[in-house]
Amino acid sequence: MKKILSLFILCTMLMVVGCSESIDSSARYVFTEETIISYLEKHPQYSTYVDIVGKVKVSRMSQTTIKQLLSARGNYTVFAPTNEAILLYLEELTEKEIISAPNWEGFYSDRSRDSIYEVIAYNSVIDGGDLLVYEVGALPVTQDAEIPMPNMYDRKLSVHWGDNDDILINNSPIDIKNRDIPAINGVIHAMNRVVAPSNNTMGHLLNTYLEGRKEGFRVAAKLVKAIGMLDELTKVKDEEYENLYLTKQIPDLDVTNGNGGSNYKAWAPEHRYYGFTYFAETDEFWERELQKEVGQIEPEDVMAYLQGKGIYPDAKVNENYQEEDNLLNLFVTYHLLPEKLTTDHLVYHYNEKGYSINLQVPTVAMAEFYTTMGKRRLLKIFESKESNGVYLNRFPELSNGRRGSYHEIGCLPQNEGVLVGTPNMEGDNNIRNGMIYPIDKLLVYDDLTRSNMGQYRIRWDVSAMFPELINNDCRMSELNDEKHKNVAIPPSSIYQYLEDCDVSDDTYFFYWTGRGNGWHNYLGDEFNIQGMSEVTMKLPPVPIRGTYELRFAVQSGGARGMVQFYWGTDKERLAVQGIPLDIRLSPASDPIKLGYQKDTEDDDYNAEIDKAMRNNGFMKGSELYCAGSPGIETMARADNISSRRIIVRQTMDPDETYYIRFKTVLDDPTRQFYMDYLEYAAKEVYDNPETPEDIW
């Protein structure tokens, strides 16, 4: 988890300057301190950099230079390369034969020289918007995590903490003696190398392994190529959405809040980026398992190995690797997710029991479930204090009694899961659209994994269902300006922004990060949907065939409304599920109807209350997370506005795709439909006579 960003408070008369044509510098010299540019100009070691930013415009639509921008009001973080750093960069370009000599005359055209100017300038500046700069103390502490705010090249820079107080920004070291240099319009970090992250994609990076120019994931690259996924992994940006947004056809929304609240605005995402995560067995693993040199290992060798181990016994075994039910395809696609999960977002942490935003040390068991690429299957990503790392498909024994701690108390070897290794983020490995994590154990969706998933409650934050929210920095953004806190998803008739979610024209669909608001939400965030709404979502798959409850968690009261739920496999003909769900109703508003009473010291009595609530289709909130801001003592289970509603109890099959639709039934467009998290619970979980479902 990244650190919550510290605010660098400037003089109250300072205003934010964006990339506009006109730069207001009227008050620049009122202060005795330096602007970023005036400081750099007084120090000759930055003379080349100052010259470059004087040549580069802030955008192709403007005549203002970056030098002018950094001379004016604002809050800028500048990773300023020294003259020596720029010379070293030119030498690297010469070695790659991009230029003929390590100087500005060595470029083959003015256009290529100008593009390098832009690489140096745009990657060195983060425009912090309203009162936000990144001093060293505000950088994320998770190894190789990304700075939340992108630079002017629209890249998020990764931070690596080395030995002896070294800090690397995309493999470029900050000068230890020249960091956190204050200016009246931001902060300067002297760089001993140019910050120039690769624009390569995962597809391009895997090609370098295929060509033998890199070692470590050559077999993994061959497998992706064999199943025909390389082209998919080169995708970066949805250009159609980009054009609609730039031509103002994607609307921001003005919102009328219900229940007497004030009006506010929500902003559409600027981009629709693609992203990918690949958990890949290393070449060392395959050499050890197959007893072959990596250059001799081919896809058919891997498939024969998998067949010999009885993996995916019902799969097709033929050379048509691109077929979804092919053995090799099933194996490889289970390693791939359609979202870019950085090191600090493999498992999200925020307000779980015992977690400290300041310390950022895992505490209770936390897991997220994602749907893989190819054939849709669940992948569990897990972390706890005791796991000492992030694991895939880990199923430990937990202290999950009513008086327990929800910490790990043991883990059988067969349930240990697959440890996620440290990614290589150096140089060209730091790609634009994805992450490759090394694993040293076979990752498969075998019967044991599926059975374990079916024996545990499966809980997922609603925002985890939609890769677009993760790939476009919407989900749990740590940026606290209104634009990042209030995200508006357009109706599907304008653009299908969320691939697995259909939004009607009369629906106002918002994603709110909830950071710092003290809301009683799991992980802080929520979907808040208004208007005469109708929304249909594709649900994650279940792991095994059986009877499941689908549960809907809600923080009730206030401006909430009432919706009718529909569920089924035919998206156009979903069946009504019970009577309309009134999410204004809560334990606080009608405890008798819910069968609610607060917990006591008598756990037998508490269990009877739980049964009474279940008989009415309700459950208390989870003991896992705080009912409010991180660190408070009241858990959602003890919160009288938090509850879970059992909305579906049906037989479900892992090979079926299920949808859920909710439609407002109140004639009041200001009323809110709200979503926090959903749960699957198999009958073996919710109706187990030997081990009742835990309160967590």
XYZ file of C-alpha atoms in Angstrom:
696
model
C 0.000 0.000 0.000
C 1.344 3.400 -0.834
C 1.731 6.060 1.774
C -1.114 8.500 1.992
C 0.261 11.524 0.258
C 1.476 14.319 2.468
C 0.354 17.781 1.438
C 3.026 20.337 0.808
C 1.228 23.477 2.015
C 2.196 26.557 0.067
C 1.212 30.162 0.560
C -2.550 30.511 0.329
C -2.363 32.980 -2.527
C -0.783 30.369 -4.823
C -3.100 29.005 -7.499
C -2.846 25.833 -9.548
C -1.568 26.205 -13.095
C -2.426 23.542 -15.675
C -1.063 23.109 -19.160
C -2.716 26.229 -20.505
C -1.706 28.687 -23.168
C -1.404 31.632 -20.768
C 0.873 31.408 -17.731
C 0.319 33.901 -14.911
C 3.723 34.901 -13.561
C 2.773 38.277 -12.134
C 3.542 37.374 -8.526
C 6.612 35.278 -9.270
C 9.127 37.645 -7.709
C 7.109 38.711 -4.676
C 8.792 35.952 -2.677
C 12.371 35.767 -1.509
C 12.498 32.016 -2.220
C 13.361 30.562 -5.618
C 11.048 29.199 -8.265
C 12.084 25.837 -9.675
C 13.559 27.430 -12.788
C 15.335 30.266 -10.995
C 17.001 27.709 -8.720
C 18.067 25.505 -11.630
C 19.382 28.456 -13.616
C 21.652 29.435 -10.724
C 23.270 25.988 -10.666
C 25.293 25.235 -13.815
C 25.050 21.437 -13.413
C 21.464 21.719 -14.697
C 22.173 23.955 -17.696
C 21.410 21.294 -20.333
C 18.130 20.406 -18.632
C 17.108 24.085 -18.435
C 17.850 24.442 -22.132
C 15.712 21.385 -22.959
C 12.644 22.446 -20.952
C 12.911 25.822 -22.674
C 12.436 24.073 -26.026
C 9.589 21.680 -25.141
C 5.977 22.890 -25.167
C 3.660 21.766 -22.370
C 1.437 20.173 -25.032
C 0.968 20.090 -28.769
C -1.975 22.456 -28.309
C 0.052 25.155 -26.559
C 2.957 27.526 -27.176
C 3.861 27.657 -23.487
C 7.109 25.866 -22.680
C 7.754 23.649 -19.678
C 10.334 26.198 -18.568
C 7.620 28.849 -18.422
C 5.377 26.427 -16.535
C 8.070 25.757 -13.922
C 8.613 29.504 -13.542
C 4.995 30.099 -12.596
C 2.663 29.276 -9.765
C 1.877 25.650 -9.143
C 2.958 22.537 -7.304
C 5.491 20.620 -9.336
C 7.735 17.691 -8.491
C 10.789 17.842 -10.740
C 13.266 14.988 -11.166
C 15.934 17.197 -12.718
C 18.784 15.358 -14.472
C 22.248 16.834 -14.196
C 24.376 17.518 -17.268
C 26.304 14.317 -16.543
C 23.058 12.343 -16.349
C 21.930 13.622 -19.748
C 25.329 12.816 -21.280
C 25.069 9.287 -19.881
C 21.618 8.967 -21.454
C 22.979 10.065 -24.839
C 25.740 7.458 -24.504
C 23.082 4.788 -23.878
C 21.206 5.920 -26.999
C 24.454 5.642 -28.950
C 25.005 2.082 -27.708
C 21.478 1.218 -28.871
C 22.323 2.795 -32.263
C 19.471 5.272 -31.935
C 21.971 8.101 -32.476
C 25.405 8.086 -34.089
C 27.282 9.948 -31.354
C 26.560 11.014 -27.726
C 25.726 14.619 -28.561
C 22.856 16.607 -30.048
C 24.443 16.494 -33.493
C 24.317 12.693 -33.424
C 20.608 12.470 -34.189
C 19.556 11.351 -37.634
C 16.751 13.914 -37.835
C 15.415 16.940 -36.016
C 12.244 14.981 -35.306
C 14.054 12.199 -33.446
C 16.073 14.788 -31.476
C 12.894 16.655 -30.525
C 11.282 13.402 -29.385
C 14.204 12.809 -27.007
C 13.831 16.353 -25.710
C 10.219 15.464 -24.903
C 11.188 12.174 -23.227
C 13.599 13.995 -20.925
C 11.299 16.922 -20.182
C 7.893 15.246 -19.845
C 9.166 12.358 -17.715
C 10.899 14.709 -15.285
C 7.819 16.684 -14.171
C 4.774 15.771 -12.121
C 2.159 18.515 -12.047
C 0.737 18.084 -8.556
C -2.423 20.059 -9.085
C -3.886 21.548 -5.934
C -1.246 21.684 -3.165
C 0.479 18.380 -3.895
C 4.188 17.662 -4.296
C 6.238 14.525 -3.722
C 8.987 14.970 -1.225
C 10.922 11.817 -0.341
C 8.700 11.333 2.708
C 5.601 11.234 0.501
C 6.868 8.538 -1.882
C 5.215 5.099 -1.667
C 7.028 2.702 0.668
C 6.010 -0.586 -0.948
C 8.926 -1.756 -3.053
C 8.505 -0.888 -6.741
C 5.101 0.728 -6.168
C 4.115 3.654 -8.365
C 3.764 7.317 -7.484
C -0.012 7.931 -7.648
C 0.148 11.045 -9.826
C 1.403 10.489 -13.394
C 4.094 12.657 -14.949
C 3.590 14.915 -17.954
C 4.217 11.913 -20.209
C 1.180 10.291 -18.574
C 3.381 7.647 -16.966
C 3.304 6.644 -13.321
C 6.860 6.348 -12.036
C 7.947 3.435 -9.853
C 9.947 3.844 -6.637
C 12.649 1.411 -5.537
C 14.229 1.709 -2.111
C 17.857 0.603 -2.164
C 20.571 0.259 0.427
C 22.317 3.200 2.105
C 19.299 5.487 1.730
C 19.299 5.119 -2.068
C 16.041 5.877 -3.856
C 15.553 4.956 -7.503
C 12.837 6.465 -9.691
C 12.365 4.045 -12.584
C 15.907 2.779 -12.019
C 17.295 6.339 -11.926
C 18.913 7.272 -8.601
C 18.065 10.477 -6.780
C 21.192 12.292 -5.631
C 21.411 11.662 -1.878
C 22.749 15.155 -1.159
C 20.369 16.994 -3.473
C 16.840 15.839 -2.812
C 13.818 17.650 -1.410
C 15.143 21.002 -2.650
C 12.286 23.410 -1.841
C 10.962 26.015 -4.256
C 7.958 28.276 -3.958
C 6.213 26.302 -6.688
C 7.293 22.772 -5.842
C 10.242 20.544 -5.021
C 13.353 19.449 -6.934
C 15.182 16.117 -6.815
C 18.567 16.014 -8.568
C 18.862 12.905 -10.718
C 22.065 11.076 -11.569
C 20.357 9.411 -14.526
C 17.574 10.588 -16.813
C 14.134 9.301 -15.849
C 13.011 7.654 -19.085
C 10.588 4.746 -18.540
C 10.137 2.360 -21.414
C 7.124 2.708 -23.671
C 7.286 -1.002 -24.378
C 4.237 -3.180 -23.814
C 4.043 -6.634 -22.291
C 3.763 -8.101 -25.772
C 6.953 -6.337 -26.880
C 8.787 -7.357 -23.710
C 7.839 -11.011 -24.183
C 9.162 -10.766 -27.738
C 12.583 -9.791 -26.373
C 12.561 -13.042 -24.400
C 11.529 -14.970 -27.495
C 14.418 -13.455 -29.434
C 16.880 -14.406 -26.718
C 17.738 -10.811 -25.852
C 16.567 -11.362 -22.276
C 16.623 -14.332 -19.952
C 14.247 -15.400 -17.237
C 10.860 -15.779 -18.963
C 11.712 -17.305 -22.325
C 9.461 -20.326 -21.822
C 6.659 -18.139 -20.468
C 6.910 -16.004 -23.617
C 6.780 -19.073 -25.867
C 3.622 -20.234 -24.137
C 1.882 -16.872 -24.591
C 2.832 -16.831 -28.261
C 1.610 -20.397 -28.735
C -1.881 -19.567 -27.480
C -2.046 -16.442 -29.675
C -2.053 -13.834 -26.897
C 0.968 -11.686 -27.836
C -1.044 -9.176 -29.841
C -3.599 -8.803 -27.047
C -0.793 -7.966 -24.614
C 0.410 -5.078 -26.796
C -2.803 -3.091 -26.247
C -2.314 0.180 -24.398
C -5.149 2.598 -25.037
C -8.703 2.579 -26.394
C -8.286 5.161 -29.155
C -12.002 5.371 -29.880
C -12.735 6.425 -26.305
C -9.779 8.797 -26.404
C -11.227 10.599 -29.414
C -14.707 10.820 -27.879
C -13.288 12.247 -24.672
C -11.106 14.814 -26.436
C -14.048 15.953 -28.552
C -16.158 16.328 -25.378
C -18.627 13.588 -26.306
C -18.017 11.832 -22.975
C -19.878 13.897 -20.380
C -18.946 14.879 -16.877
C -22.001 14.834 -14.639
C -23.641 17.348 -12.343
C -25.361 15.516 -9.534
C -28.375 16.422 -7.458
C -27.888 14.776 -4.088
C -30.917 13.316 -2.372
C -32.071 13.727 1.229
C -31.402 17.458 1.245
C -27.696 17.154 0.418
C -25.758 19.621 -1.704
C -25.169 19.231 -5.430
C -21.762 18.159 -6.708
C -19.892 17.192 -9.844
C -18.381 13.914 -11.045
C -15.793 13.560 -13.794
C -15.548 11.006 -16.576
C -12.221 9.131 -16.832
C -9.797 10.864 -19.195
C -8.581 7.596 -20.697
C -9.490 3.979 -21.175
C -6.187 2.181 -20.833
C -5.654 -1.571 -20.975
C -3.483 -3.453 -18.536
C -2.293 -6.972 -17.794
C -0.693 -9.010 -15.032
C 1.242 -12.201 -15.773
C 2.201 -14.571 -12.956
C 4.842 -16.593 -14.811
C 6.890 -19.638 -13.874
C 10.545 -18.780 -14.444
C 12.923 -20.419 -16.904
C 14.770 -21.844 -13.918
C 11.573 -23.599 -12.832
C 11.002 -25.119 -16.262
C 14.624 -26.258 -16.630
C 14.387 -27.969 -13.252
C 11.037 -29.632 -13.981
C 11.645 -30.669 -17.583
C 15.373 -31.394 -17.264
C 16.086 -29.458 -20.442
C 17.974 -26.330 -21.378
C 15.625 -23.379 -21.714
C 16.382 -22.958 -25.414
C 15.234 -26.524 -26.058
C 11.896 -26.257 -24.225
C 8.913 -25.916 -26.548
C 5.157 -25.586 -25.876
C 4.583 -29.270 -26.669
C 7.067 -30.188 -23.916
C 5.096 -28.169 -21.402
C 1.815 -29.690 -22.544
C 3.212 -33.204 -22.238
C 4.448 -32.352 -18.738
C 1.008 -31.044 -17.729
C -0.720 -34.084 -19.214
C 1.643 -36.382 -17.333
C 0.689 -34.701 -14.063
C -3.017 -35.069 -14.763
C -3.607 -31.306 -14.870
C -6.899 -30.260 -16.459
C -7.818 -33.884 -17.284
C -10.949 -32.856 -19.217
C -9.060 -30.469 -21.500
C -8.473 -31.054 -25.190
C -4.965 -32.294 -25.962
C -4.106 -31.215 -29.492
C -2.017 -28.630 -31.320
C -4.829 -26.091 -31.515
C -3.383 -24.119 -28.603
C -5.574 -21.096 -29.284
C -8.768 -23.003 -28.512
C -10.137 -22.019 -25.089
C -10.542 -25.636 -23.884
C -7.088 -26.701 -25.053
C -4.850 -27.937 -22.218
C -2.060 -25.441 -22.874
C -4.527 -22.571 -23.284
C -6.242 -23.392 -19.996
C -2.876 -23.502 -18.253
C -1.466 -20.235 -19.615
C -4.589 -18.074 -19.401
C -5.015 -18.918 -15.710
C -1.764 -16.982 -15.195
C -3.108 -13.827 -16.863
C -5.339 -11.069 -15.526
C -6.785 -8.216 -17.646
C -5.659 -5.556 -15.174
C -2.253 -4.155 -14.254
C -1.715 -4.892 -10.566
C 1.309 -3.050 -9.208
C 3.172 -4.368 -6.166
C 1.127 -2.277 -3.729
C -2.166 -3.255 -5.353
C -1.847 -7.019 -5.459
C -3.848 -6.904 -2.239
C -5.522 -3.631 -1.300
C -5.253 -2.495 2.310
C -7.148 0.318 3.940
C -9.499 -0.152 6.881
C -9.205 -3.806 7.848
C -8.980 -4.625 11.539
C -5.710 -3.498 13.093
C -4.320 -1.894 9.940
C -2.410 1.378 10.241
C -2.220 3.736 7.285
C 1.049 5.080 8.681
C 2.777 1.747 9.393
C 1.374 -0.048 6.337
C 2.066 -3.506 7.777
C -0.361 -6.344 6.895
C -2.464 -7.555 9.811
C -5.536 -9.760 9.424
C -6.005 -12.081 6.462
C -6.987 -10.112 3.356
C -7.857 -11.514 -0.045
C -9.109 -10.314 -3.391
C -10.644 -12.456 -6.122
C -10.150 -11.731 -9.819
C -11.466 -13.385 -12.976
C -8.711 -14.645 -15.262
C -8.358 -14.200 -18.997
C -9.339 -16.994 -21.361
C -11.788 -19.381 -19.729
C -13.246 -17.422 -16.806
C -11.935 -18.756 -13.487
C -11.258 -17.304 -10.061
C -7.783 -16.397 -8.857
C -7.369 -15.605 -5.175
C -4.624 -13.146 -4.151
C -3.897 -13.282 -0.424
C -1.773 -11.489 2.179
C -1.588 -11.470 5.973
C 0.902 -10.595 8.676
C 1.894 -14.241 8.980
C 2.147 -15.056 5.256
C 5.286 -12.899 4.851
C 4.416 -12.061 1.293
C 1.630 -12.206 -1.256
C 0.350 -15.632 -2.285
C -1.909 -16.969 -4.995
C -4.611 -19.414 -3.885
C -3.507 -19.661 -0.263
C -5.973 -21.245 2.179
C -4.539 -21.110 5.712
C -6.197 -21.983 8.996
C -7.408 -18.760 10.554
C -8.289 -17.695 14.066
C -11.842 -16.997 12.920
C -13.940 -17.688 15.999
C -16.266 -15.113 17.499
C -13.490 -14.104 19.859
C -10.709 -14.763 17.370
C -8.221 -12.443 15.697
C -8.510 -13.504 12.017
C -4.766 -14.012 11.886
C -3.158 -17.140 10.458
C -2.559 -19.909 12.992
C -1.241 -22.467 10.532
C -1.252 -23.631 6.938
C -1.098 -27.155 5.544
C 1.599 -27.583 2.863
C -0.982 -28.427 0.192
C -2.849 -25.202 0.965
C 0.195 -22.926 1.086
C -0.393 -21.470 -2.356
C 2.098 -19.900 -4.759
C 4.391 -17.149 -3.500
C 4.483 -14.095 -5.756
C 8.072 -13.064 -6.434
C 9.606 -9.628 -6.884
C 9.207 -8.235 -10.404
C 12.168 -6.941 -12.390
C 11.439 -3.245 -12.894
C 14.804 -2.219 -14.312
C 15.146 -0.495 -17.668
C 13.041 -2.004 -20.454
C 11.357 -4.366 -17.984
C 9.383 -1.419 -16.600
C 6.683 -1.663 -19.228
C 3.735 0.619 -19.821
C 0.773 -1.745 -19.739
C 1.556 -4.556 -17.363
C 3.484 -6.411 -14.691
C 5.253 -9.779 -14.885
C 5.679 -11.495 -11.519
C 7.998 -14.502 -11.186
C 6.657 -17.619 -9.494
C 8.607 -20.778 -8.668
C 5.705 -23.192 -8.272
C 3.156 -24.516 -10.730
C 0.011 -22.366 -10.768
C -3.062 -24.399 -11.723
C -6.784 -24.304 -11.076
C -6.899 -27.893 -9.882
C -9.564 -29.768 -7.948
C -7.947 -28.948 -4.597
C -7.909 -25.211 -5.333
C -11.502 -25.220 -6.555
C -12.645 -27.299 -3.590
C -10.893 -24.958 -1.150
C -12.564 -21.961 -2.749
C -15.920 -23.675 -2.402
C -15.329 -24.277 1.305
C -14.633 -20.642 2.086
C -16.713 -17.503 1.702
C -15.697 -15.608 -1.436
C -15.860 -11.840 -0.932
C -14.902 -9.254 -3.507
C -15.023 -5.488 -3.601
C -17.378 -4.503 -6.421
C -14.716 -2.333 -8.046
C -12.517 -5.446 -8.456
C -15.019 -6.779 -11.007
C -14.045 -4.143 -13.559
C -10.460 -4.042 -14.915
C -11.098 -0.584 -16.367
C -11.291 0.958 -12.881
C -7.896 -0.500 -11.997
C -6.162 0.217 -15.304
C -7.284 3.844 -15.283
C -6.307 4.715 -11.699
C -9.890 4.965 -10.503
C -10.031 2.160 -7.971
C -9.061 3.417 -4.514
C -7.079 6.326 -5.919
C -5.026 8.046 -3.254
C -5.362 11.374 -5.032
C -7.800 13.416 -2.996
C -8.810 16.063 -5.485
C -12.474 15.984 -6.477
C -11.724 14.738 -9.986
C -10.166 11.534 -8.685
C -12.599 11.036 -5.798
C -15.780 11.292 -7.896
C -15.699 9.275 -11.132
C -18.619 9.237 -13.585
C -19.135 6.206 -15.845
C -20.986 7.142 -19.086
C -24.170 5.358 -20.209
C -23.469 2.404 -22.501
C -25.247 4.129 -25.409
C -22.526 6.796 -25.350
C -19.704 4.343 -24.721
C -19.312 0.921 -23.108
C -16.603 2.019 -20.691
C -16.993 -1.004 -18.374
C -16.998 -4.026 -20.662
C -18.899 -6.185 -18.155
C -21.478 -3.592 -17.142
C -24.429 -2.175 -19.120
C -25.596 1.266 -17.946
C -28.947 2.640 -19.167
C -29.439 6.204 -20.425
C -31.410 7.254 -17.347
C -28.669 6.058 -14.993
C -26.080 8.251 -13.292
C -23.302 5.840 -12.420
C -20.574 6.978 -10.019
C -17.534 5.403 -8.449
C -16.396 7.119 -5.245
C -13.053 6.284 -3.664
C -14.286 7.360 -0.222
C -10.733 8.038 0.959
C -10.705 10.214 4.064
C -14.502 10.439 4.259
C -14.997 8.030 7.150
C -17.634 6.077 5.255
C -18.663 2.693 6.660
C -17.447 0.832 3.566
C -15.159 -2.122 3.032
C -11.905 -0.603 1.696
C -13.577 2.810 1.849
C -14.948 2.918 -1.709
C -18.410 2.418 -3.219
C -20.569 2.532 -6.319
C -23.291 5.149 -6.012
C -25.943 5.020 -8.727
C -28.750 7.538 -9.177
C -31.521 8.424 -11.607
C -34.204 6.084 -12.884
C -31.454 3.547 -12.965
C -31.053 0.174 -14.615
C -27.651 -1.520 -14.552
C -26.658 -5.064 -15.548
C -23.361 -6.615 -14.425
C -21.543 -9.824 -15.317
C -20.695 -11.717 -12.132
C -17.466 -13.615 -11.427
C -17.647 -17.402 -11.884
C -18.166 -19.819 -9.013
C -15.384 -22.391 -8.412
C -17.447 -25.622 -8.281
C -20.996 -26.656 -8.977
C -23.271 -26.303 -5.981
C -25.824 -24.190 -4.174
C -24.623 -20.676 -3.383
C -25.887 -17.570 -1.703
C -25.124 -14.299 -3.439
C -24.990 -11.531 -0.858
C -25.068 -7.800 -1.204
C -23.402 -5.607 1.432
C -24.914 -2.212 2.123
C -24.533 0.840 4.316
C -28.164 1.905 4.660
C -30.112 5.042 5.419
C -29.754 8.603 4.181
C -30.591 9.100 0.509
C -30.704 5.380 -0.326
C -33.521 4.011 -2.430
C -35.190 0.739 -3.428
C -34.366 -1.594 -6.317
C -35.609 -4.791 -7.870
C -32.962 -7.468 -8.439
C -32.835 -9.830 -11.398
C -30.434 -12.753 -11.853
C -29.673 -15.518 -14.356
C -27.611 -16.689 -17.331
C -29.540 -15.024 -20.181
C -28.705 -11.341 -19.913
C -31.783 -10.363 -21.920
C -34.193 -12.480 -19.834
C -33.088 -12.350 -16.216
C -35.486 -13.655 -13.578
C -36.898 -11.476 -10.808
C -35.421 -12.286 -7.389
C -37.941 -11.765 -4.613
C -39.548 -8.492 -3.636
C -37.814 -5.125 -4.181
C -34.842 -4.518 -1.914
C -35.252 -1.453 0.287
C -31.736 -0.252 1.079
C -33.100 2.522 3.248
C -33.768 -0.243 5.756
C -31.058 -0.888 8.367
C -30.662 -2.367 11.847
C -30.897 1.203 13.136
C -34.118 2.024 11.292
C -36.071 -1.217 11.808
C -34.336 -3.743 14.106
C -37.552 -5.746 14.611
C -38.090 -6.368 10.886
C -34.479 -7.463 10.495
C -34.416 -9.500 13.717
C -31.434 -7.443 14.836
C -29.927 -7.050 18.277
C -26.438 -6.006 19.254
C -23.878 -8.622 20.206
C -23.588 -9.477 23.880
C -21.034 -11.394 25.940
C -23.135 -14.543 25.364
C -21.990 -16.074 22.055
C -24.771 -18.660 22.018
C -27.267 -15.819 22.185
C -25.379 -13.939 19.467
C -25.541 -17.011 17.229
C -29.321 -17.188 17.723
C -29.642 -13.549 16.654
C -27.607 -14.348 13.543
C -30.010 -17.185 12.725
C -33.028 -14.938 13.224
C -31.578 -12.335 10.869
C -30.770 -14.974 8.235
C -34.360 -16.181 8.390
C -35.342 -12.654 7.343
C -32.748 -12.597 4.556
C -30.268 -10.377 6.438
C -26.840 -10.708 8.029
C -24.817 -8.379 10.200
C -21.835 -6.622 8.692
C -18.376 -8.187 8.698
C -16.033 -8.180 11.685
C -13.132 -7.763 9.237
C -13.169 -4.002 8.712
C -13.832 -0.721 10.473
C -17.182 1.031 10.272
C -15.543 4.296 9.312
C -11.997 5.575 8.946
C -9.013 3.230 9.392
C -8.041 2.527 12.972
C -11.359 3.047 14.724
C -12.534 0.388 17.150
C -16.056 -0.207 15.811
C -16.172 -3.007 13.251
C -18.895 -3.222 10.607
C -20.500 -6.119 12.503
C -21.235 -3.791 15.415
C -22.371 -0.962 13.151
C -26.125 -0.422 13.110
C -26.269 0.899 9.531
C -24.172 -1.894 7.962
C -25.689 -5.204 6.890
C -25.588 -7.912 4.262
C -28.627 -8.965 2.250
C -29.073 -12.480 0.853
C -30.437 -11.738 -2.608
C -29.941 -15.061 -4.430
C -29.823 -18.693 -3.280
C -29.462 -20.914 -6.333
C -27.536 -23.806 -7.846
C -24.633 -22.394 -9.841
C -22.152 -23.964 -12.229
C -18.555 -22.841 -12.915
C -19.062 -23.206 -16.676
C -22.020 -20.804 -16.716
C -21.886 -17.015 -16.896
C -24.262 -15.259 -14.496
C -25.590 -11.712 -14.596
C -27.265 -9.482 -12.076
C -29.507 -6.519 -12.866
C -30.874 -3.912 -10.520
C -33.597 -1.457 -11.433
C -34.937 1.365 -9.309
C -38.586 1.139 -8.265
C -38.913 4.566 -6.622
C -40.080 7.522 -8.688
C -37.310 9.724 -7.331
C -34.152 10.155 -9.458
C -32.188 11.636 -6.541
C -32.386 8.380 -4.576
C -29.194 6.320 -4.502
C -28.522 2.707 -5.264
C -25.348 1.738 -3.477
C -22.876 -1.133 -3.839
C -19.889 -1.953 -1.637
C -18.981 -5.634 -1.894
C -20.569 -8.950 -2.884
C -20.130 -12.460 -1.554
C -20.561 -16.033 -2.726
C -21.113 -18.547 0.057
C -21.591 -22.206 -0.814
C -24.080 -24.305 1.140
C -21.092 -25.994 2.806
C -20.254 -22.572 4.259
C -23.596 -21.087 5.268
C -25.294 -24.367 6.262
C -22.467 -26.355 7.819
C -23.703 -28.179 10.947
C -20.175 -28.829 12.234
C -18.483 -25.480 11.529
C -20.906 -22.551 11.284
C -19.908 -19.678 9.049
C -17.616 -17.245 10.825
C -18.479 -13.614 11.596
C -15.595 -12.204 9.597
